[in-house]
Short mmCIF file of C-alpha atoms in Angstrom, two decimals:
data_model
loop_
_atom_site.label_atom_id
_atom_site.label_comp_id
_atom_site.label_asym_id
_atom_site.label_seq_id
_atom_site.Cartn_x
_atom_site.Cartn_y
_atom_site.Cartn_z
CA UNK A 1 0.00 0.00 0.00
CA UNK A 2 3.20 2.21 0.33
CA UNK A 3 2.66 3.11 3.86
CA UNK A 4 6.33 2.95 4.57
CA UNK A 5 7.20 5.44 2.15
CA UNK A 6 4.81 7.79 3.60
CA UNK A 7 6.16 7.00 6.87
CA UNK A 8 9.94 7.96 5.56
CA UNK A 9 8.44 11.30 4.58
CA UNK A 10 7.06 12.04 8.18
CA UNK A 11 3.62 11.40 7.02
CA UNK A 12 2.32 9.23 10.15
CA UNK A 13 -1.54 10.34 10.30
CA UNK A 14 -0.56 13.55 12.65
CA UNK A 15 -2.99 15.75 14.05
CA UNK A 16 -6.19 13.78 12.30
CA UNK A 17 -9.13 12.20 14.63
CA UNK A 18 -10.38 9.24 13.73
CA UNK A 19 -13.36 7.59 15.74
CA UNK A 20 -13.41 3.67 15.92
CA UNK A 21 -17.69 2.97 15.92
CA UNK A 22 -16.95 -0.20 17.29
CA UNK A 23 -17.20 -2.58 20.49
CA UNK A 24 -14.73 -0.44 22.42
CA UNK A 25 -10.99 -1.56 23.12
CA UNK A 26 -9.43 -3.68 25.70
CA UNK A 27 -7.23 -2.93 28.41
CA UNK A 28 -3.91 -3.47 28.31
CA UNK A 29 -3.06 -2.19 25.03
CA UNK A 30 0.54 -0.08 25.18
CA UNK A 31 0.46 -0.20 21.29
CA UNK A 32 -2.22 1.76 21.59
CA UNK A 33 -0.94 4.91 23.23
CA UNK A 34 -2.96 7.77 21.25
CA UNK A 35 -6.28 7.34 22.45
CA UNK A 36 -7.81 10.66 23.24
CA UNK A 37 -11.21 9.43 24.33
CA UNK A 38 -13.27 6.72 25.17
CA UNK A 39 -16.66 6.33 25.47
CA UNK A 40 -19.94 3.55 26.46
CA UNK A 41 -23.48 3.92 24.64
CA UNK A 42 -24.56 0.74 25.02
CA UNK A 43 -25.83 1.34 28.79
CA UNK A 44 -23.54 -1.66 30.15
CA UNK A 45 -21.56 1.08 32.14
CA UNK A 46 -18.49 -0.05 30.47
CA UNK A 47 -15.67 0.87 28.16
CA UNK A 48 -13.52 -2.58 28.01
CA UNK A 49 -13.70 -4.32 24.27
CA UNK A 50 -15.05 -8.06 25.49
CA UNK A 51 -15.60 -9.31 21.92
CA UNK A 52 -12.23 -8.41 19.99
CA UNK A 53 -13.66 -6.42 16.98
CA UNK A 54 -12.98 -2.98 18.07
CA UNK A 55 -9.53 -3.55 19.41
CA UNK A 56 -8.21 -5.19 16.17
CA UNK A 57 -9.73 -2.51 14.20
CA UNK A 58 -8.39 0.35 16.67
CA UNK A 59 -4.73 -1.67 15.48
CA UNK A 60 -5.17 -1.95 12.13
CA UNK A 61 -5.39 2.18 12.01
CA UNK A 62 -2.77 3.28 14.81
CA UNK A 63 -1.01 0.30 16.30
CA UNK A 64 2.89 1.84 17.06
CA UNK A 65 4.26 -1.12 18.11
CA UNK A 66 3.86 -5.04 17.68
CA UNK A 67 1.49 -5.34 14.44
CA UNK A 68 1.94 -2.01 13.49
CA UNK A 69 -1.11 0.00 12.27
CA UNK A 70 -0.82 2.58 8.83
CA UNK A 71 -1.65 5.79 10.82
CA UNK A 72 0.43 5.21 13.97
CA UNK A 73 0.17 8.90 14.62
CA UNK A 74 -3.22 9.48 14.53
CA UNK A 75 -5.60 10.30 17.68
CA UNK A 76 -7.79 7.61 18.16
CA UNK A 77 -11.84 8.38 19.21
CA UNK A 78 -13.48 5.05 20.72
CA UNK A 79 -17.15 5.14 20.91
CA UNK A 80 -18.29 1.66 22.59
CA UNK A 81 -21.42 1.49 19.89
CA UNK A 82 -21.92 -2.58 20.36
CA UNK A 83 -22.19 -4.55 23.87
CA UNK A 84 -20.88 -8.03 24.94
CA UNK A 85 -22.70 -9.72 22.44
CA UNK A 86 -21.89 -7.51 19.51
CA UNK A 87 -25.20 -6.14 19.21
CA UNK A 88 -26.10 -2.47 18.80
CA UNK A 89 -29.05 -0.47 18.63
CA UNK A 90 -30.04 2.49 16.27
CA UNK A 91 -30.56 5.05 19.66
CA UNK A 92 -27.03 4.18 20.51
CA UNK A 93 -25.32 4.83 16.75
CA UNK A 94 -27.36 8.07 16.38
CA UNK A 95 -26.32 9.48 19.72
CA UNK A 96 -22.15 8.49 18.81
CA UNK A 97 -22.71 10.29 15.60
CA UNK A 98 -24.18 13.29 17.14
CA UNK A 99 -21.70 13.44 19.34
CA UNK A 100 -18.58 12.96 17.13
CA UNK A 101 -20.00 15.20 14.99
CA UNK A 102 -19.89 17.78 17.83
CA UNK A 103 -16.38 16.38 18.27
CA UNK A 104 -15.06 17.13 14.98
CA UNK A 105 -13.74 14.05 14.28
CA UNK A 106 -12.27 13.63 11.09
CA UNK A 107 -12.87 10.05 9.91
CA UNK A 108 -15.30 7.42 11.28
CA UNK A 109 -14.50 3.92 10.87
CA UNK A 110 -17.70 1.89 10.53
CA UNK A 111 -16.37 -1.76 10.11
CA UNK A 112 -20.50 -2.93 10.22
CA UNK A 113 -23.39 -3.44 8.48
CA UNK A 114 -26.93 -4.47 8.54
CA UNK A 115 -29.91 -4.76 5.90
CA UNK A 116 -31.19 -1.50 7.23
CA UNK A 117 -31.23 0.91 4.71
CA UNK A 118 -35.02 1.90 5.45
CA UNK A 119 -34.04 3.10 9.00
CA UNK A 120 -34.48 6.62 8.65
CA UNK A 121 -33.08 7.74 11.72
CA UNK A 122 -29.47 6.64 11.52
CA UNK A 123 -29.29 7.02 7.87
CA UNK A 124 -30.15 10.25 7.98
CA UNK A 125 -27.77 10.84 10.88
CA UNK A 126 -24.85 8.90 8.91
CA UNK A 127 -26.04 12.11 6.30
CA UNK A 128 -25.90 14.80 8.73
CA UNK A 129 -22.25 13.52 10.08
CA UNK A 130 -21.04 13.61 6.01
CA UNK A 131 -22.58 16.99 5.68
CA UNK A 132 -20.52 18.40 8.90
CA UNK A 133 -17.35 17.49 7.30
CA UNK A 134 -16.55 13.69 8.12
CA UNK A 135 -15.51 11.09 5.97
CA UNK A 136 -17.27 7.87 6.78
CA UNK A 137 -16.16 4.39 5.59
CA UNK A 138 -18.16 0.99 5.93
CA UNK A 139 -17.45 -2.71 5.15
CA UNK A 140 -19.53 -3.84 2.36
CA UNK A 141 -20.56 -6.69 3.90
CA UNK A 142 -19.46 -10.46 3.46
CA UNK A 143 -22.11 -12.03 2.17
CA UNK A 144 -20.18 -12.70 -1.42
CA UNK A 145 -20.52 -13.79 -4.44
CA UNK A 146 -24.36 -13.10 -4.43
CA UNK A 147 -25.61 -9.92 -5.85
CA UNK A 148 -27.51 -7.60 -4.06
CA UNK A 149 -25.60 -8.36 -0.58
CA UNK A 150 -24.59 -4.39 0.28
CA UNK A 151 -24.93 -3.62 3.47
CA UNK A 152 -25.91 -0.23 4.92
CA UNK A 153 -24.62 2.17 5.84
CA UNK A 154 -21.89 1.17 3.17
CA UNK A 155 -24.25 1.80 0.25
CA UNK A 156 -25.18 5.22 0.53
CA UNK A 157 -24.07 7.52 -1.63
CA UNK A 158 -21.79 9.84 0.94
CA UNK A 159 -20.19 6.35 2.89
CA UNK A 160 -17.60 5.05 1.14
CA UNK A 161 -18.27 1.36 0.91
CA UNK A 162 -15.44 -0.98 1.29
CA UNK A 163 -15.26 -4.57 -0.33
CA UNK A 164 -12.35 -6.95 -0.12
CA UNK A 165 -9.74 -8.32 -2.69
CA UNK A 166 -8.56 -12.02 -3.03
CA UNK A 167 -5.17 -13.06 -1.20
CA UNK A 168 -3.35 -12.56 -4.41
CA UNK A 169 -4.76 -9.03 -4.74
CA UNK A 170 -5.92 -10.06 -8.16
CA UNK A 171 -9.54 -10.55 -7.75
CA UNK A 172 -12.75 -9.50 -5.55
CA UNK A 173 -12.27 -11.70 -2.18
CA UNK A 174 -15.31 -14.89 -2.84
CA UNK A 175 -16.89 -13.13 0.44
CA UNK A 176 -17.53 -10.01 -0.29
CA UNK A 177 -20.56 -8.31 -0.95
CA UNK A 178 -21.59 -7.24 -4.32
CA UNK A 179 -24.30 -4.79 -5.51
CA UNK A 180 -26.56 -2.86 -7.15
CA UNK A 181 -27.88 -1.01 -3.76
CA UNK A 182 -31.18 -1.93 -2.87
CA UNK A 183 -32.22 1.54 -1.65
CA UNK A 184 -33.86 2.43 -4.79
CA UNK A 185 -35.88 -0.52 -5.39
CA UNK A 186 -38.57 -0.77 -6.49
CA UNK A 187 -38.57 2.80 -7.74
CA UNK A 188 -35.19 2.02 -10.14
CA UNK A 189 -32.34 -0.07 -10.93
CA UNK A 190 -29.38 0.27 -7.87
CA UNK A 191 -26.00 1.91 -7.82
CA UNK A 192 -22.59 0.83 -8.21
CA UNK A 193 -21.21 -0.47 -4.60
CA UNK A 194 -18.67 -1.29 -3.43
CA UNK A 195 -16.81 2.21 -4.35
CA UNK A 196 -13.22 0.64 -2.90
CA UNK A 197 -11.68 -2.39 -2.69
CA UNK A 198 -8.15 -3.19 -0.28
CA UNK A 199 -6.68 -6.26 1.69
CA UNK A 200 -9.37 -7.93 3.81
CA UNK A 201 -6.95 -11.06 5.89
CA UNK A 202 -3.85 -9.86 8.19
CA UNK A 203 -3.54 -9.57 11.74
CA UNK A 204 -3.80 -6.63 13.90
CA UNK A 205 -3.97 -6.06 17.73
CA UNK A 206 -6.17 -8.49 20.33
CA UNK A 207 -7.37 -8.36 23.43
CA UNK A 208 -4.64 -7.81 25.92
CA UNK A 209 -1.77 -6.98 23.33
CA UNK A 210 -0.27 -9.16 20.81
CA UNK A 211 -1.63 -9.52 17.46
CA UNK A 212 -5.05 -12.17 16.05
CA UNK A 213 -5.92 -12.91 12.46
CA UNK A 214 -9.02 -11.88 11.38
CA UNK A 215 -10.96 -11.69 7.73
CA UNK A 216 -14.07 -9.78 6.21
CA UNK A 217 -14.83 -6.17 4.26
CA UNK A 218 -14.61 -5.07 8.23
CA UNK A 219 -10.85 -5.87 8.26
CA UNK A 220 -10.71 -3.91 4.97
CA UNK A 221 -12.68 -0.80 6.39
CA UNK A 222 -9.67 0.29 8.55
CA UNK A 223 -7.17 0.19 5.82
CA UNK A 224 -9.13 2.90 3.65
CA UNK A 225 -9.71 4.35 7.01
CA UNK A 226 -5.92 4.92 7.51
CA UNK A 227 -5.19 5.56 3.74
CA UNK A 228 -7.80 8.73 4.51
CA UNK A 229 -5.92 9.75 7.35
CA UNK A 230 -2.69 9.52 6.10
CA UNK A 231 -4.45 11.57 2.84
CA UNK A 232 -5.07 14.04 5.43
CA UNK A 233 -2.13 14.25 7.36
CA UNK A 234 -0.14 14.70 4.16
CA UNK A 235 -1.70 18.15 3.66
CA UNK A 236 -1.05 21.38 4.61
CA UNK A 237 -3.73 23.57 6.27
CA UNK A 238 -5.34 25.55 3.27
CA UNK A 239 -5.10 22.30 0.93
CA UNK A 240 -6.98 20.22 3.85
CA UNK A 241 -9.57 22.88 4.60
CA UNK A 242 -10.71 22.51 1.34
CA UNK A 243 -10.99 18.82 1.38
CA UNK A 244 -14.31 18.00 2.23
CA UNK A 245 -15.71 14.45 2.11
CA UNK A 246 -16.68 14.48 -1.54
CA UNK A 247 -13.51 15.37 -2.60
CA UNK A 248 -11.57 13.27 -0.41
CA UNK A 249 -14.02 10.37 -1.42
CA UNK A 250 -13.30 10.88 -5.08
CA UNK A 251 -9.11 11.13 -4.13
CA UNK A 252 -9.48 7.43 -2.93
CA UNK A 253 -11.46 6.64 -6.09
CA UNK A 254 -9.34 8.51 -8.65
CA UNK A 255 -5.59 6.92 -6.96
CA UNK A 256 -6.96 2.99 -6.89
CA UNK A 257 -6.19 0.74 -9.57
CA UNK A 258 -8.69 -0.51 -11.33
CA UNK A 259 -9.17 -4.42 -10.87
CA UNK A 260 -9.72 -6.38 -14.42
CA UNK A 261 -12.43 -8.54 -15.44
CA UNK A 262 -14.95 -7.42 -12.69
CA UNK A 263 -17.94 -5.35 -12.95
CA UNK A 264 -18.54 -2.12 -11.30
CA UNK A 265 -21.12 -4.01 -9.04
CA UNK A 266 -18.43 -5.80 -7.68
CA UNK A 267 -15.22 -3.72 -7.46
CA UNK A 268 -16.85 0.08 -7.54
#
């Protein structure tokens, strides 16, 4: 991904905020020394990542040590959006957004999905968050080859929606999702999703340090998440100010290679 020559050139994710919408992060993580805040929607009274997900996403994007992340710089927001179980509930996303969008976060990471494209309320905050000046990106989902397998909030137009490649980089990953969106149905034929495709198998940081495999358009959300970042970073003031999320959206689009023999439906 030529993160390492970015690195060489001092460009380490510095100064951008990046919130992890995730099941929170576990204690013990020394790798994980830029974390500027922390907080629990779920009700449990609780900040500690019991399921994994969070953590290992929290690595991929600013891990400085161990299984290094490709923004090691960057200040880390951890919103605690999904309980023990991994479930969350719409109250709980909208609330996070509101209040990173008060935050001024730069980048959310949304390494989740669901068929809910009809719920009003969160898509219209995931809207709201894009319109204040965040970039958002969201695994596709991983319910591959079949068409039609977006997941929201990946398929709206403003999220950038991340799919997966093979192993060999040559080819869209068997397990991730494919479109058209289903939002406009039955109204009209759906859009082009994913937009992005990256790496979706590596490890990244678990539960108590170290490092865990794990797999999925999830795994790939934090790698455009970083690439964004970095994007960011790279900038000086005036050339960042006038970034907003549409432009920065088509950056990523304009600098990927385009992958052979697939449709858009399948590789944006």
């Amino acid at each position: 991904l030529g993160a390492r020559a970015l690195w060489a050139r001092g460009v380490r994710g510095a100064g951008v905020h990046v919130a992890i919408f995730d099941t929170g992060l576990s204690a013990g993580q020394p790798c994980l020394s830029h974390v500027v805040a922390e907080t629990d929607w779920t009700g449990d009274g609780m900040l500690t990542d019991n399921v994994g997900h969070g953590t290992f996403m929290a690595g991929a994007i600013a891990s400085t040590c161990d299984c290094l992340g490709l923004a090691p710089d960057v200040r880390l927001h951890v919103y605690r959006v999904f309980n023990s179980d991994a479930e969350s509930q719409t109250s709980w996303l909208v609330k996070a957004l509101g209040h990173a969008i008060r935050a001024r976060v730069d980048v959310i990471n949304l390494s989740m999905g669901g068929p809910d494209f009809r719920d009003v309320l969160f898509t219209r905050k995931i809207d709201e968050a894009v319109g204040s000046g965040i970039v958002i990106a969201s695994g596709i989902g991983n319910s591959g080859p079949l068409w039609g397998t977006s997941l929201n909030p990946g398929d709206q137009p403003a999220v950038i929606g991340v799919g997966s490649v093979n192993r060999d980089g040559d080819g869209v990953a068997r397990w991730s999702s494919r479109g058209a969106t289903k939002t406009e149905l039955p109204d009209g034929p759906g859009r082009a999703k994913p937009d992005v495709l990256t790496v979706g198998e590596f490890w990244a940081a678990k539960q108590g340090g170290g490092c865990q495999f794990q797999w999925g358009t999830s795994v790939s959300c934090p790698v455009v998440s970083a690439a964004l970042a970095l994007i960011l970073s790279g900038l000086e003031g005036p050339q960042r100010a006038r970034l907003n999320p549409g432009a920065l959206h088509q950056l990523l689009l304009e600098s990927a290679r385009p992958l052979g023999g697939t449709s858009v439906f399948e590789s944006g």
